[in-house]
PDB file of C-alpha atoms in Angstrom:
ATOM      1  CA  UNK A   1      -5.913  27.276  -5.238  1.00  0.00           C
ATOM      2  CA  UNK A   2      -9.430  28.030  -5.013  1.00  0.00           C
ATOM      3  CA  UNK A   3     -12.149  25.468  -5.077  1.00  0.00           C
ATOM      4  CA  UNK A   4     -14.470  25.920  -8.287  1.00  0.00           C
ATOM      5  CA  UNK A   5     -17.428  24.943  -7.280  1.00  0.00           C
ATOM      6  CA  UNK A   6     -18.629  25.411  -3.096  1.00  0.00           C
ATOM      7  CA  UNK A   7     -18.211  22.689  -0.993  1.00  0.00           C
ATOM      8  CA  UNK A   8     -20.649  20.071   1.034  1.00  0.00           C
ATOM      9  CA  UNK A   9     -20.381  19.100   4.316  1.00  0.00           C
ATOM     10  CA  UNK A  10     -20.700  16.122   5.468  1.00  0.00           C
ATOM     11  CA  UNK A  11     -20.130  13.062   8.073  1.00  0.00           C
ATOM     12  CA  UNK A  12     -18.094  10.487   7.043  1.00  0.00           C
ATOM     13  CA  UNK A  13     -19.767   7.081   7.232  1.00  0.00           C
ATOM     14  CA  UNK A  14     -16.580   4.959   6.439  1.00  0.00           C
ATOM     15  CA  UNK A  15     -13.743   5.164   4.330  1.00  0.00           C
ATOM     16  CA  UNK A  16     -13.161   2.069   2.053  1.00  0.00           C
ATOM     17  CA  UNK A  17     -11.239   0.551  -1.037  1.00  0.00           C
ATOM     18  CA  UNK A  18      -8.620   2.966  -0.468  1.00  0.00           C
ATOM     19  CA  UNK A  19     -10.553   5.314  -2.922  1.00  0.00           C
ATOM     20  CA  UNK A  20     -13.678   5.189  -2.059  1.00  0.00           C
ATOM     21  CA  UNK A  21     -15.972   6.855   1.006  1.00  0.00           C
ATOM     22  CA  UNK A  22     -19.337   6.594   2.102  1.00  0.00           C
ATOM     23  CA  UNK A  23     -20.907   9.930   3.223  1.00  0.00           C
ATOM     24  CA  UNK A  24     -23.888  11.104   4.809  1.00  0.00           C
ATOM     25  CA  UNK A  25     -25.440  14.646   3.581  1.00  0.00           C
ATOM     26  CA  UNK A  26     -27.082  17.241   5.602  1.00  0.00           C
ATOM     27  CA  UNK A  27     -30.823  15.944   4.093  1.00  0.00           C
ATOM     28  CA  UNK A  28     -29.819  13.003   5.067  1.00  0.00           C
ATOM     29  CA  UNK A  29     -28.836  11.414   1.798  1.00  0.00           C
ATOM     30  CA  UNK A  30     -25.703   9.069   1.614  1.00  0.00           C
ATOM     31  CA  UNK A  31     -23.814   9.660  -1.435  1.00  0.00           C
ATOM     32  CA  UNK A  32     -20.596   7.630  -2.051  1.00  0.00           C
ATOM     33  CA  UNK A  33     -17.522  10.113  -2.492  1.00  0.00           C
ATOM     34  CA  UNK A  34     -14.226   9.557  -4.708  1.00  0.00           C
ATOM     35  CA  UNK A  35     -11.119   9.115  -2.020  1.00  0.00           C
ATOM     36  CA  UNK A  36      -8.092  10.871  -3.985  1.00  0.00           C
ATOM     37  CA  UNK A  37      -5.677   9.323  -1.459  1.00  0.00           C
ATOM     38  CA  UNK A  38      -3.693   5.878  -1.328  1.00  0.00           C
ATOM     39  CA  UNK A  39      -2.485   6.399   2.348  1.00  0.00           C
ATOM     40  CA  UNK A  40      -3.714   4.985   5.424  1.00  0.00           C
ATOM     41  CA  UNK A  41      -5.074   8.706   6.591  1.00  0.00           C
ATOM     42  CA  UNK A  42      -4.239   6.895   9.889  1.00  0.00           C
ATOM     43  CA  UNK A  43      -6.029   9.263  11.997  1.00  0.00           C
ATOM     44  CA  UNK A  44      -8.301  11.466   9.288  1.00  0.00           C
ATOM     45  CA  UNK A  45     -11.035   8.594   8.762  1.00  0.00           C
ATOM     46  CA  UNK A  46     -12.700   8.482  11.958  1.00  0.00           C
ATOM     47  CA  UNK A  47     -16.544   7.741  11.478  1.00  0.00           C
ATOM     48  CA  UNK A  48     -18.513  10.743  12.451  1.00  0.00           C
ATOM     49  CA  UNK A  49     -15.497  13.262  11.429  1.00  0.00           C
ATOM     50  CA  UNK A  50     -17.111  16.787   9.471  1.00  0.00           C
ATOM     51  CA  UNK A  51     -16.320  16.269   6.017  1.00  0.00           C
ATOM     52  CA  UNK A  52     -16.068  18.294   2.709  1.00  0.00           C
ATOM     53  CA  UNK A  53     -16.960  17.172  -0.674  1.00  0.00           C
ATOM     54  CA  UNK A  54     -16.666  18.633  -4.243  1.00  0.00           C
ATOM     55  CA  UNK A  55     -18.791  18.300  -6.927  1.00  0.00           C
ATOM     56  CA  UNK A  56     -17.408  16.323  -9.823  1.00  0.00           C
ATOM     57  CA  UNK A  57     -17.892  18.097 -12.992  1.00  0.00           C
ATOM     58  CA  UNK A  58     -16.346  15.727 -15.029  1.00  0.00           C
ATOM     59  CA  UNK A  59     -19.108  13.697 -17.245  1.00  0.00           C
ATOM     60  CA  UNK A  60     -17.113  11.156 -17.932  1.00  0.00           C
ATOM     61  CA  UNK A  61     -16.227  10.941 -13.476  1.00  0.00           C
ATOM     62  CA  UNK A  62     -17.933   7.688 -12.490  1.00  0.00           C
ATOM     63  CA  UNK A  63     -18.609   9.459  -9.186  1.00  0.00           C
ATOM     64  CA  UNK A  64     -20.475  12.430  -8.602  1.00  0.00           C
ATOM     65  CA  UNK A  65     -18.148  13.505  -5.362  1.00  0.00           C
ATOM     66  CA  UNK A  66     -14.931  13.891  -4.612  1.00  0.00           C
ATOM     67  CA  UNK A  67     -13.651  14.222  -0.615  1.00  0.00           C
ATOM     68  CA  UNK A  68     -11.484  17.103  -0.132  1.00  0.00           C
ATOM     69  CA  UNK A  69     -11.246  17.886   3.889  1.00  0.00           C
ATOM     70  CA  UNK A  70     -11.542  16.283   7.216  1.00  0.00           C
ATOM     71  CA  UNK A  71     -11.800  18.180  10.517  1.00  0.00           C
ATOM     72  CA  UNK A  72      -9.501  16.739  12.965  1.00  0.00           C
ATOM     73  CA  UNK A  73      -9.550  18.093  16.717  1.00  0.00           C
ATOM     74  CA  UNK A  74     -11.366  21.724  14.993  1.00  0.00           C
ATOM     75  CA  UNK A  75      -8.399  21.692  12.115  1.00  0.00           C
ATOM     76  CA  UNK A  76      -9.036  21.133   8.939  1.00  0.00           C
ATOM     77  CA  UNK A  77      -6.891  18.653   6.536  1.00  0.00           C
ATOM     78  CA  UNK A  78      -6.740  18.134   3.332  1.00  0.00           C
ATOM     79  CA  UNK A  79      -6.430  14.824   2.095  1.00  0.00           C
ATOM     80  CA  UNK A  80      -6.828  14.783  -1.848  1.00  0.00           C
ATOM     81  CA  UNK A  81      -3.621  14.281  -3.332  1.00  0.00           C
ATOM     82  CA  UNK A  82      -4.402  15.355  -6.632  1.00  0.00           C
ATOM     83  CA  UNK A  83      -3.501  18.977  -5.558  1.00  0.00           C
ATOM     84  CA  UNK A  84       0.039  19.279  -3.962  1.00  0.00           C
ATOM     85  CA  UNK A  85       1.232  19.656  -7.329  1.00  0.00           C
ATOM     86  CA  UNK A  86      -0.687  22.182  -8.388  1.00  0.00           C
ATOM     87  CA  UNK A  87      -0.518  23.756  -5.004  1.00  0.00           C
ATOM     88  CA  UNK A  88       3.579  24.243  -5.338  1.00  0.00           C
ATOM     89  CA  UNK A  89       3.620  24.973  -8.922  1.00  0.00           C
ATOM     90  CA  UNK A  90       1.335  28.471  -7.656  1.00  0.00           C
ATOM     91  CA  UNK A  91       3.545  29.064  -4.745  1.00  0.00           C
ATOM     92  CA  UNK A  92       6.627  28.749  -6.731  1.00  0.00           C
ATOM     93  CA  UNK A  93       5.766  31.233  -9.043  1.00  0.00           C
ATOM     94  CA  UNK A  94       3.910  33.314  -6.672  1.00  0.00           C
ATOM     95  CA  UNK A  95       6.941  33.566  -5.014  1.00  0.00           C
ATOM     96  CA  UNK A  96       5.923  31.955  -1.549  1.00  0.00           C
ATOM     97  CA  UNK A  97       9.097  29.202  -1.831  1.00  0.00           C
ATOM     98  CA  UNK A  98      11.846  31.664  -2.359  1.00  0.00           C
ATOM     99  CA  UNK A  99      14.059  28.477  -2.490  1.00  0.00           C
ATOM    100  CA  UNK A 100      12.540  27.429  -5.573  1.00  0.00           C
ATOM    101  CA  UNK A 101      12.593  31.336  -7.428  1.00  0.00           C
ATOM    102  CA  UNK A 102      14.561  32.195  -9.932  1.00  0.00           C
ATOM    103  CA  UNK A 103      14.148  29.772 -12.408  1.00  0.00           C
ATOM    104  CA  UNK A 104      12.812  30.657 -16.339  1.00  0.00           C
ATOM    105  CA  UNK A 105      10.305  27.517 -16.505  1.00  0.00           C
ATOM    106  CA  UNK A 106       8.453  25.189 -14.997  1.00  0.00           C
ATOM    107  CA  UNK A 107       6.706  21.899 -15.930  1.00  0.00           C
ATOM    108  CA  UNK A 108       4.962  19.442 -14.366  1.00  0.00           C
ATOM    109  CA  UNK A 109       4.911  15.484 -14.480  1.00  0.00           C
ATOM    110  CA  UNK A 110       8.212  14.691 -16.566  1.00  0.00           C
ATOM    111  CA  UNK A 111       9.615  12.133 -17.340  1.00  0.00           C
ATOM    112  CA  UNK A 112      12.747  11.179 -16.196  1.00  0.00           C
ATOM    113  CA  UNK A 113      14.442   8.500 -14.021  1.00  0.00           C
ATOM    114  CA  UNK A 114      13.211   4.389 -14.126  1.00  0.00           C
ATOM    115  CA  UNK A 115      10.262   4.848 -15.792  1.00  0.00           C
ATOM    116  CA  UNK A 116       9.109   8.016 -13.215  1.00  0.00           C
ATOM    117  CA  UNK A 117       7.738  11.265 -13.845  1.00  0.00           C
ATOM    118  CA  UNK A 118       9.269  13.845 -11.406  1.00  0.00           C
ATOM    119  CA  UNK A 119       6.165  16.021  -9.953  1.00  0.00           C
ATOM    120  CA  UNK A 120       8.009  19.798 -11.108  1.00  0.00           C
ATOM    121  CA  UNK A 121      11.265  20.483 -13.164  1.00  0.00           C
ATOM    122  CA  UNK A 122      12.905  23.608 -13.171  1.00  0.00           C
ATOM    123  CA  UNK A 123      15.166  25.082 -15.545  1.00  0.00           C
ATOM    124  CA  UNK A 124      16.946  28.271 -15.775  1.00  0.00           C
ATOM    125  CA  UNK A 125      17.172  30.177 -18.948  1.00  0.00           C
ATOM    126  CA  UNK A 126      20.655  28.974 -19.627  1.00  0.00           C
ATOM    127  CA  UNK A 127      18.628  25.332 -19.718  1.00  0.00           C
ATOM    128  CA  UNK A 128      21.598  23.352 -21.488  1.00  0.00           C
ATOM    129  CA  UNK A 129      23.804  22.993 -18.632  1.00  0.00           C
ATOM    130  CA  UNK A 130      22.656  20.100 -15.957  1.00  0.00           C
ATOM    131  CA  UNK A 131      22.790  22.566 -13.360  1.00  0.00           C
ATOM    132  CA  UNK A 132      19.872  25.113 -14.490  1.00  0.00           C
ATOM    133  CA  UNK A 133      17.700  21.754 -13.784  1.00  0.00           C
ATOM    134  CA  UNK A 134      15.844  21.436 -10.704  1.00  0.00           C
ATOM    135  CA  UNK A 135      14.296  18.451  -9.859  1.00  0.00           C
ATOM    136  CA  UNK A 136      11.405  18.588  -7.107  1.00  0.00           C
ATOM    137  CA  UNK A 137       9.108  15.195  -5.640  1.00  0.00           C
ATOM    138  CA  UNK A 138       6.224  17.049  -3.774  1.00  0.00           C
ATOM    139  CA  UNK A 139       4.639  14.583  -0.987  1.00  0.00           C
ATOM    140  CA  UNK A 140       1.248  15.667   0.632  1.00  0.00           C
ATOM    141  CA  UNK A 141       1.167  15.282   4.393  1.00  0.00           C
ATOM    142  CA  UNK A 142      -1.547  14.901   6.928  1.00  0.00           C
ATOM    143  CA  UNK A 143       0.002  12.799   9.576  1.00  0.00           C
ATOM    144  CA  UNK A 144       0.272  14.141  12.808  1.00  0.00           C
ATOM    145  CA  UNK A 145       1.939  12.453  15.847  1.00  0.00           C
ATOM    146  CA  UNK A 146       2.470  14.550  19.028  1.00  0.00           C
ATOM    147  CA  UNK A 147       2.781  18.141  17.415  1.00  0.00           C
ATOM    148  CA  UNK A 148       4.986  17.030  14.502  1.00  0.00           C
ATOM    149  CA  UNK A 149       4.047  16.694  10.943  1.00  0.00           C
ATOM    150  CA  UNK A 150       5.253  13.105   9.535  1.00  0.00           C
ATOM    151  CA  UNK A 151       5.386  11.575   6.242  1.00  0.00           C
ATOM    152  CA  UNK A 152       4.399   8.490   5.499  1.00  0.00           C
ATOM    153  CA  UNK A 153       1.305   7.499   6.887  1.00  0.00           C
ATOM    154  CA  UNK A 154       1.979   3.842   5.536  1.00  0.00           C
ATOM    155  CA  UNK A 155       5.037   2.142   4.343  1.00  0.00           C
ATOM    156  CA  UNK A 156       5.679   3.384   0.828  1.00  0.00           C
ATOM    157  CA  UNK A 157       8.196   1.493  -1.568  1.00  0.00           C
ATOM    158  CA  UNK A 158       7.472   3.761  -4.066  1.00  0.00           C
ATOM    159  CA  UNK A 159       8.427   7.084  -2.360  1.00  0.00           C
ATOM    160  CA  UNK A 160      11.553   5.636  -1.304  1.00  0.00           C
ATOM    161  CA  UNK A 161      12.082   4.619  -5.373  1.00  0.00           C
ATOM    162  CA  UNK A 162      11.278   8.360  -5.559  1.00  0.00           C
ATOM    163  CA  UNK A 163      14.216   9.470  -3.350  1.00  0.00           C
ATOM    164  CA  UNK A 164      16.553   6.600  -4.728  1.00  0.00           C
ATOM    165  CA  UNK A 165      15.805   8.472  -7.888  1.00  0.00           C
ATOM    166  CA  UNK A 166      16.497  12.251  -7.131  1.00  0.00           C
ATOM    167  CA  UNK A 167      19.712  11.216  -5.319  1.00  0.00           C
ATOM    168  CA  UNK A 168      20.722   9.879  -9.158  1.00  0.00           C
ATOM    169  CA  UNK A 169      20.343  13.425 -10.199  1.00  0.00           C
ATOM    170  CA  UNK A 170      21.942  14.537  -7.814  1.00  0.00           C
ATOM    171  CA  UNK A 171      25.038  12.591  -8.859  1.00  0.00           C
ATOM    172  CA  UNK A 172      24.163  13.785 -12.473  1.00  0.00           C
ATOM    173  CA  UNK A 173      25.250  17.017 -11.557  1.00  0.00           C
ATOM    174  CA  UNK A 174      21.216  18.678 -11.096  1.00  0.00           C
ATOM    175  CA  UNK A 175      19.671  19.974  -8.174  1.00  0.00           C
ATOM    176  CA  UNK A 176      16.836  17.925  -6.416  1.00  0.00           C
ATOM    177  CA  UNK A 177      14.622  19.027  -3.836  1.00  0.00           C
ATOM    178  CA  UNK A 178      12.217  16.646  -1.500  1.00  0.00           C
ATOM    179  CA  UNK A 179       9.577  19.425  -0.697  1.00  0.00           C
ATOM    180  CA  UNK A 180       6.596  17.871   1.520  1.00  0.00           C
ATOM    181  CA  UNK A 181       3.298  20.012   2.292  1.00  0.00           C
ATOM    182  CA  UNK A 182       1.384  19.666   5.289  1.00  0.00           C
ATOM    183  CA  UNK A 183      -2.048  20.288   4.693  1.00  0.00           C
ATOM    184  CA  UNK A 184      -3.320  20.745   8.247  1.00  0.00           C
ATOM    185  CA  UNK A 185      -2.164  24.322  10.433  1.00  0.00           C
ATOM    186  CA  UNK A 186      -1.796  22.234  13.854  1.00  0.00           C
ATOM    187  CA  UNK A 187       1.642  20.517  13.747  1.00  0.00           C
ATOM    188  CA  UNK A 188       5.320  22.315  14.735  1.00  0.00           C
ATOM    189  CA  UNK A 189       7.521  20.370  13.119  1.00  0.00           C
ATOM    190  CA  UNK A 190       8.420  17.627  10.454  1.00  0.00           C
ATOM    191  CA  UNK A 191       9.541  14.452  10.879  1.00  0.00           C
ATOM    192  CA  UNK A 192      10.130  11.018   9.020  1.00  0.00           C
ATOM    193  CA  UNK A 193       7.527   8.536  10.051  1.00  0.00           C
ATOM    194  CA  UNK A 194      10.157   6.509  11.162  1.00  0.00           C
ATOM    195  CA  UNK A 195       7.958   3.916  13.549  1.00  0.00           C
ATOM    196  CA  UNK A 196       5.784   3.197   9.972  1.00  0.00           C
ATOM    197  CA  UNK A 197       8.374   3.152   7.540  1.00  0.00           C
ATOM    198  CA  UNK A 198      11.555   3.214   8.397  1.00  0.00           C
ATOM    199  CA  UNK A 199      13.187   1.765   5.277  1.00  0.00           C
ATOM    200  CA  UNK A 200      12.266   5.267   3.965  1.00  0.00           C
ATOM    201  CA  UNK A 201      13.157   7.330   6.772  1.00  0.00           C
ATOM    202  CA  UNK A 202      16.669   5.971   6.357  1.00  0.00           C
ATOM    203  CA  UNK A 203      16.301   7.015   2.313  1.00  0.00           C
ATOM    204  CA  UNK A 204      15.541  10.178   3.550  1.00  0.00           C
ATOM    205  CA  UNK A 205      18.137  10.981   5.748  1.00  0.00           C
ATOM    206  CA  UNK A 206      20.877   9.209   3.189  1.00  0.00           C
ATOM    207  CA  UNK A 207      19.275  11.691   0.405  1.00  0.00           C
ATOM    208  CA  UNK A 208      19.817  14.061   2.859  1.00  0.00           C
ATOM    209  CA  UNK A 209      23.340  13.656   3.257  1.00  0.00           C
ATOM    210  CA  UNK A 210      23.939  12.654  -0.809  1.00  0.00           C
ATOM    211  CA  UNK A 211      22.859  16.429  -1.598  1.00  0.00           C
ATOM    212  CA  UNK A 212      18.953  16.158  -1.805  1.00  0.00           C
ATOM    213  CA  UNK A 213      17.498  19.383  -0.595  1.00  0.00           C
ATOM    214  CA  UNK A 214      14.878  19.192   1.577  1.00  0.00           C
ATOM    215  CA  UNK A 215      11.906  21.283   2.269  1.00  0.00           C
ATOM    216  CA  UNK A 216       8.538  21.514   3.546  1.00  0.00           C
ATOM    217  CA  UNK A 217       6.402  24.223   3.930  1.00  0.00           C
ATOM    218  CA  UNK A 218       2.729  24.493   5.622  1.00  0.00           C
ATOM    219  CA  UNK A 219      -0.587  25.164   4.149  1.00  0.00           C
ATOM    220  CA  UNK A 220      -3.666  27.318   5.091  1.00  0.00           C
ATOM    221  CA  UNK A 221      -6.543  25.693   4.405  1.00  0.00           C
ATOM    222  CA  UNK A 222     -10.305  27.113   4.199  1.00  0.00           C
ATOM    223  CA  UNK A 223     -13.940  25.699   2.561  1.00  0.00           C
ATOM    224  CA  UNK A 224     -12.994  28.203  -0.038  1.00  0.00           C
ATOM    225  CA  UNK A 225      -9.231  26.824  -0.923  1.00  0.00           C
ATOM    226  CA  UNK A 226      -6.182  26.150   0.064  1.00  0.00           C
ATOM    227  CA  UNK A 227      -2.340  27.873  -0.775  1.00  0.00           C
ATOM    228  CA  UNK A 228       1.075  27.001   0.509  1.00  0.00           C
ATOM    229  CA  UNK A 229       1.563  29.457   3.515  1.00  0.00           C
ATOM    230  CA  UNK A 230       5.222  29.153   5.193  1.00  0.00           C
ATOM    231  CA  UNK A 231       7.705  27.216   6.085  1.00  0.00           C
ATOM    232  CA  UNK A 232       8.034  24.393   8.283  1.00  0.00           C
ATOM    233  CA  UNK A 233      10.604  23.437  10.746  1.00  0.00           C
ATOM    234  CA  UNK A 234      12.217  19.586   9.811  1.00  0.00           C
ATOM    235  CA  UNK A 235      13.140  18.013  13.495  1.00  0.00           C
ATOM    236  CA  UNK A 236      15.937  15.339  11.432  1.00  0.00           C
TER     237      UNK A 236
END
């Protein structure tokens, strides 16, 4: 995925409203920057932290920024959520997620389960039978404790619903797949944020064992975009 338009640094100010971010320009200007994230971003909000904006070409955008990256410790992370979906629909059919190849079409944000859209669906050319369907929740991550990766950052009843949901397909007779992305190149491992949430670190690990595939691959990250790069090892 490559950014359209050349980023802006700049130093974050403080992050606020959940969505929205106060940010300080190289002139010296303070512009107020859309925050595409619901999370906590414990530990990607520090005042002072280098920060990357977007323009927003959108006319209709009610802001004229939008806050893409953080460094962190000389890393960068990306915390808008608005692009993990995109992000895996390129590296499935580039071919990065071998996992995920082989299927004859993909589509994004359907519906399906209790009143959910599942992020991709799959389906193989033989698309009648409930076993060409693949059903895959795509989670950004930008946690890091110790050297591990770890999803969430806060609790989060609604990706637990999420995982409640693809173990039902599962029982359907489809294949789901839990595939998180870790937009940051300095963490080992993945783990369930089990100390923040641990109602869905159990829903993990009983998706887990009801069938749910799970995977989670690493991104590489520059001012001029980001793609999925490689796997990741899971430590549960």
């Amino acid at each position: 995925m490559i950014f359209e338009n050349a980023l802006t640094e700049g130093r974050l100010i403080k992050r606020y409203k959940r969505f929205l971010a106060d940010v300080e320009l190289p002139d010296g200007s303070v512009v107020v920057a859309h925050c595409a994230n619901s999370g906590s971003m414990l530990g990607c909000k520090e005042p002072g932290s280098r920060v990357y904006l977007s323009p927003n070409t959108n006319p209709k955008a009610k802001l004229d920024w939008r806050w893409e990256m953080v460094e962190v410790d000389g890393h960068l992370v990306g915390i808008n959520t608005s692009h993990p979906n995109k992000l895996a629909e390129e590296a499935i059919l580039g071919g990065v997620i071998p996992e995920l190849a082989g299927y004859g079409s993909l589509r994004r944000e359907v519906k399906y389960g209790q009143n959910s859209r599942i992020d991709i669906l799959l389906e193989a050319p033989e698309e009648a039978s409930k076993s060409a369907q693949c059903f895959v929740e795509v989670k950004n991550v930008t946690l890091k404790v110790g050297d591990d990766a770890q999803f969430p950052d806060a609790v989060t009843a609604r990706g637990t619903k999420h995982l409640r949901e693809l173990m039902d397909m599962v029982t359907e007779g489809h294949r789901a797949v839990m595939l998180y992305l870790v937009q940051r190149g300095d963490c080992l491992s993945f783990a369930p944020a089990a100390d923040i949430d641990p109602t869905y670190a159990a829903a993990l690990r009983e998706a887990k064992e009801a069938g749910v595939e799970t995977l989670c691959y690493v991104c590489d990250l520059s001012t001029e975009g980001i793609r999925v790069d490689r796997p990741m090892p899971m430590g549960f």
